[in-house]
Amino acid sequence: MTRILMVCLGNICRSPLAEGILKTKLKGAAHVVVDSAGTGAYHIGKGSDPRSIAVAKAHGIDISSQKARQFKASDFDTFDVIYAMDTSNYNNITRLARTAEDSAKVKLVLNEITPQEDLNVPDPYYGGDQSFENVYQMLDQACTTIAKKYI
Ligand code: 4NP
């Protein structure tokens, strides 16, 4: 069993898309669990941003039942791999690490397709629909690479 956590700031734009895309690519493989969380507390309990729901739907993925939650230190116990959407989230997560083993679980998601370049999935919150499509395309590529490890 492998448990993968996708993390952004609000858990309403980027990481819900990453969760939905990766789950879809894994085709419900029972040996992989995928979840998402945000490092911030602003949107706890809320559904995903309507623009993320729309871009997912346009690509045949339903993320409308996801609810935002905040990343917590115990997620290091639950998850094997923690993918941060950008370097700010990466730093927010590793700040909560209790051990070197915890820190080693945290990776930048785009390093799966552009290794060691430390590129960010840009925050689309203040952008337009094109920003959400751009995020979708980046995550689609990264999740293709991630899914290949498990199927
Ligand atoms: P996310 O996008 O981190 O991809 O969910 C954001 C959502 C909300 C805010 C920032 C980013 N915000 O500042 O409220």
Coordinates of C-alpha atoms and ligand atoms in Angstrom, one line a residue:
M1 CA 0.0 0.0 0.0
T2 CA 1.3 3.5 -0.9
R3 CA -0.3 6.6 0.4
I4 CA 0.2 9.9 -1.6
L5 CA -0.8 13.4 -0.4
M6 CA -1.1 16.4 -2.7
V7 CA -0.6 19.7 -0.9
C8 CA -1.1 23.4 -1.9
L9 CA -2.0 26.5 0.2
G10 CA -5.8 26.5 0.3
N11 CA -6.7 22.9 -0.8
I12 CA -9.3 24.4 -3.1
C13 CA -7.5 25.0 -6.4
R14 CA -4.3 23.0 -7.2
S15 CA -4.2 20.0 -4.8
P16 CA -7.8 19.0 -5.4
L17 CA -7.1 18.9 -9.1
A18 CA -3.9 16.9 -8.5
E19 CA -5.9 14.4 -6.3
G20 CA -8.6 14.0 -8.9
I21 CA -6.2 13.6 -11.9
L22 CA -3.9 11.1 -10.1
K23 CA -6.9 9.0 -8.9
T24 CA -8.2 8.9 -12.4
K25 CA -4.8 7.9 -13.8
L26 CA -4.5 5.1 -11.2
K27 CA -7.9 3.8 -12.3
G28 CA -8.9 3.1 -8.7
A29 CA -5.9 0.8 -8.0
A30 CA -6.6 -0.5 -4.6
H31 CA -3.0 -0.4 -3.4
V32 CA -2.6 3.4 -3.8
V33 CA -4.4 5.9 -1.6
V34 CA -4.5 9.6 -2.8
D35 CA -5.6 12.5 -0.7
S36 CA -5.0 16.3 -0.6
A37 CA -4.6 19.0 1.9
G38 CA -3.7 22.7 2.3
T39 CA -1.0 24.3 4.5
G40 CA -3.3 27.2 5.2
A41 CA -6.5 27.3 7.3
Y42 CA -8.6 29.8 5.3
H43 CA -10.8 27.3 3.4
I44 CA -11.2 24.4 5.8
G45 CA -14.4 22.5 5.1
K46 CA -15.1 24.3 1.8
G47 CA -15.6 22.7 -1.6
S48 CA -13.1 23.2 -4.3
D49 CA -12.9 26.5 -6.3
P50 CA -15.7 26.4 -9.0
R51 CA -13.0 27.1 -11.6
S52 CA -11.1 23.9 -10.6
I53 CA -14.3 21.9 -10.6
A54 CA -15.0 23.3 -14.1
V55 CA -11.6 22.5 -15.6
A56 CA -11.6 19.0 -14.1
K57 CA -15.1 18.5 -15.5
A58 CA -14.0 19.7 -18.9
H59 CA -11.5 16.9 -18.8
G60 CA -14.0 14.3 -17.6
I61 CA -13.0 14.3 -13.9
D62 CA -15.4 15.0 -11.0
I63 CA -13.8 16.7 -8.0
S64 CA -17.1 18.3 -6.8
S65 CA -17.3 16.2 -3.6
Q66 CA -13.9 17.1 -2.2
K67 CA -13.7 19.2 1.0
A68 CA -10.7 21.3 2.0
R69 CA -8.7 20.3 5.1
Q70 CA -5.4 21.5 6.6
F71 CA -2.1 19.7 6.5
K72 CA -1.1 18.4 9.9
A73 CA 2.0 16.9 11.4
S74 CA 0.3 13.4 11.7
D75 CA 0.0 13.4 7.9
F76 CA 3.7 12.4 8.0
D77 CA 2.7 9.2 9.8
T78 CA -0.2 8.5 7.4
F79 CA 1.5 9.3 4.0
D80 CA 4.5 7.8 2.2
V81 CA 4.9 10.6 -0.4
I82 CA 3.9 14.2 0.1
Y83 CA 3.8 16.3 -3.1
A84 CA 4.0 20.1 -2.6
M85 CA 2.7 22.3 -5.4
D86 CA 5.3 25.0 -4.9
T87 CA 8.4 25.9 -2.9
S88 CA 6.3 28.0 -0.4
N89 CA 4.1 25.0 0.4
Y90 CA 7.2 22.8 0.5
N91 CA 8.7 25.0 3.2
N92 CA 5.4 25.2 5.1
I93 CA 5.2 21.4 5.1
T94 CA 8.9 20.7 6.0
R95 CA 8.6 23.2 8.9
L96 CA 6.2 20.8 10.5
A97 CA 8.5 17.8 10.0
R98 CA 9.6 16.1 13.3
T99 CA 12.4 13.9 11.8
A100 CA 14.6 13.7 8.8
E101 CA 12.4 10.8 7.7
D102 CA 9.4 13.1 7.7
S103 CA 11.3 15.8 5.6
A104 CA 12.4 13.1 3.1
K105 CA 8.8 12.3 2.2
V106 CA 8.2 15.9 0.8
K107 CA 8.8 16.5 -2.9
L108 CA 8.0 19.2 -5.4
V109 CA 5.4 17.7 -7.7
L110 CA 6.9 19.2 -10.9
N111 CA 10.2 17.6 -10.2
E112 CA 8.6 14.4 -11.4
I113 CA 8.7 15.8 -14.9
T114 CA 11.5 18.3 -14.7
P115 CA 13.8 16.7 -12.1
Q116 CA 15.8 19.1 -9.8
E117 CA 14.5 22.2 -11.5
D118 CA 12.3 23.1 -8.5
L119 CA 9.5 24.6 -10.6
N120 CA 6.3 25.7 -9.1
V121 CA 2.7 25.0 -10.1
P122 CA 1.6 28.6 -10.1
D123 CA -1.2 29.7 -7.8
P124 CA -4.2 30.2 -10.1
Y125 CA -6.5 31.8 -7.4
Y126 CA -6.1 35.3 -8.7
G127 CA -5.9 34.2 -12.4
G128 CA -8.4 33.5 -15.1
D129 CA -9.7 30.3 -16.6
Q130 CA -6.5 30.0 -18.6
S131 CA -4.5 29.8 -15.4
F132 CA -6.6 26.9 -14.3
E133 CA -6.2 25.1 -17.7
N134 CA -2.4 25.7 -17.4
V135 CA -2.4 24.2 -13.9
Y136 CA -4.4 21.3 -15.2
Q137 CA -1.9 20.6 -18.0
M138 CA 1.1 20.7 -15.6
L139 CA -0.6 18.4 -13.2
D140 CA -1.7 16.0 -15.9
Q141 CA 1.9 15.6 -17.0
A142 CA 3.2 15.1 -13.5
C143 CA 0.5 12.7 -12.6
T144 CA 1.2 10.6 -15.7
T145 CA 4.7 10.1 -14.5
I146 CA 3.6 9.4 -10.9
A147 CA 0.9 6.9 -11.9
K148 CA 3.4 4.9 -14.0
K149 CA 5.3 4.1 -10.8
Y150 CA 2.2 2.3 -9.4
I151 CA 0.4 0.7 -12.3
Ligands
4NP1 P1 -4.6 26.7 -3.8 O1 -5.0 28.2 -4.2 O2 -3.5 26.8 -2.8 O3 -4.2 26.1 -5.1 O4 -5.8 26.1 -3.2 C1 -5.3 29.2 -3.3 C2 -6.6 29.3 -2.7 C3 -6.8 30.3 -1.9 C4 -5.9 31.2 -1.5 C5 -4.6 31.1 -2.1 C6 -4.3 30.1 -3.0 N1 -6.2 32.3 -0.7 O5 -5.3 33.1 -0.4 O6 -7.3 32.3 -0.1

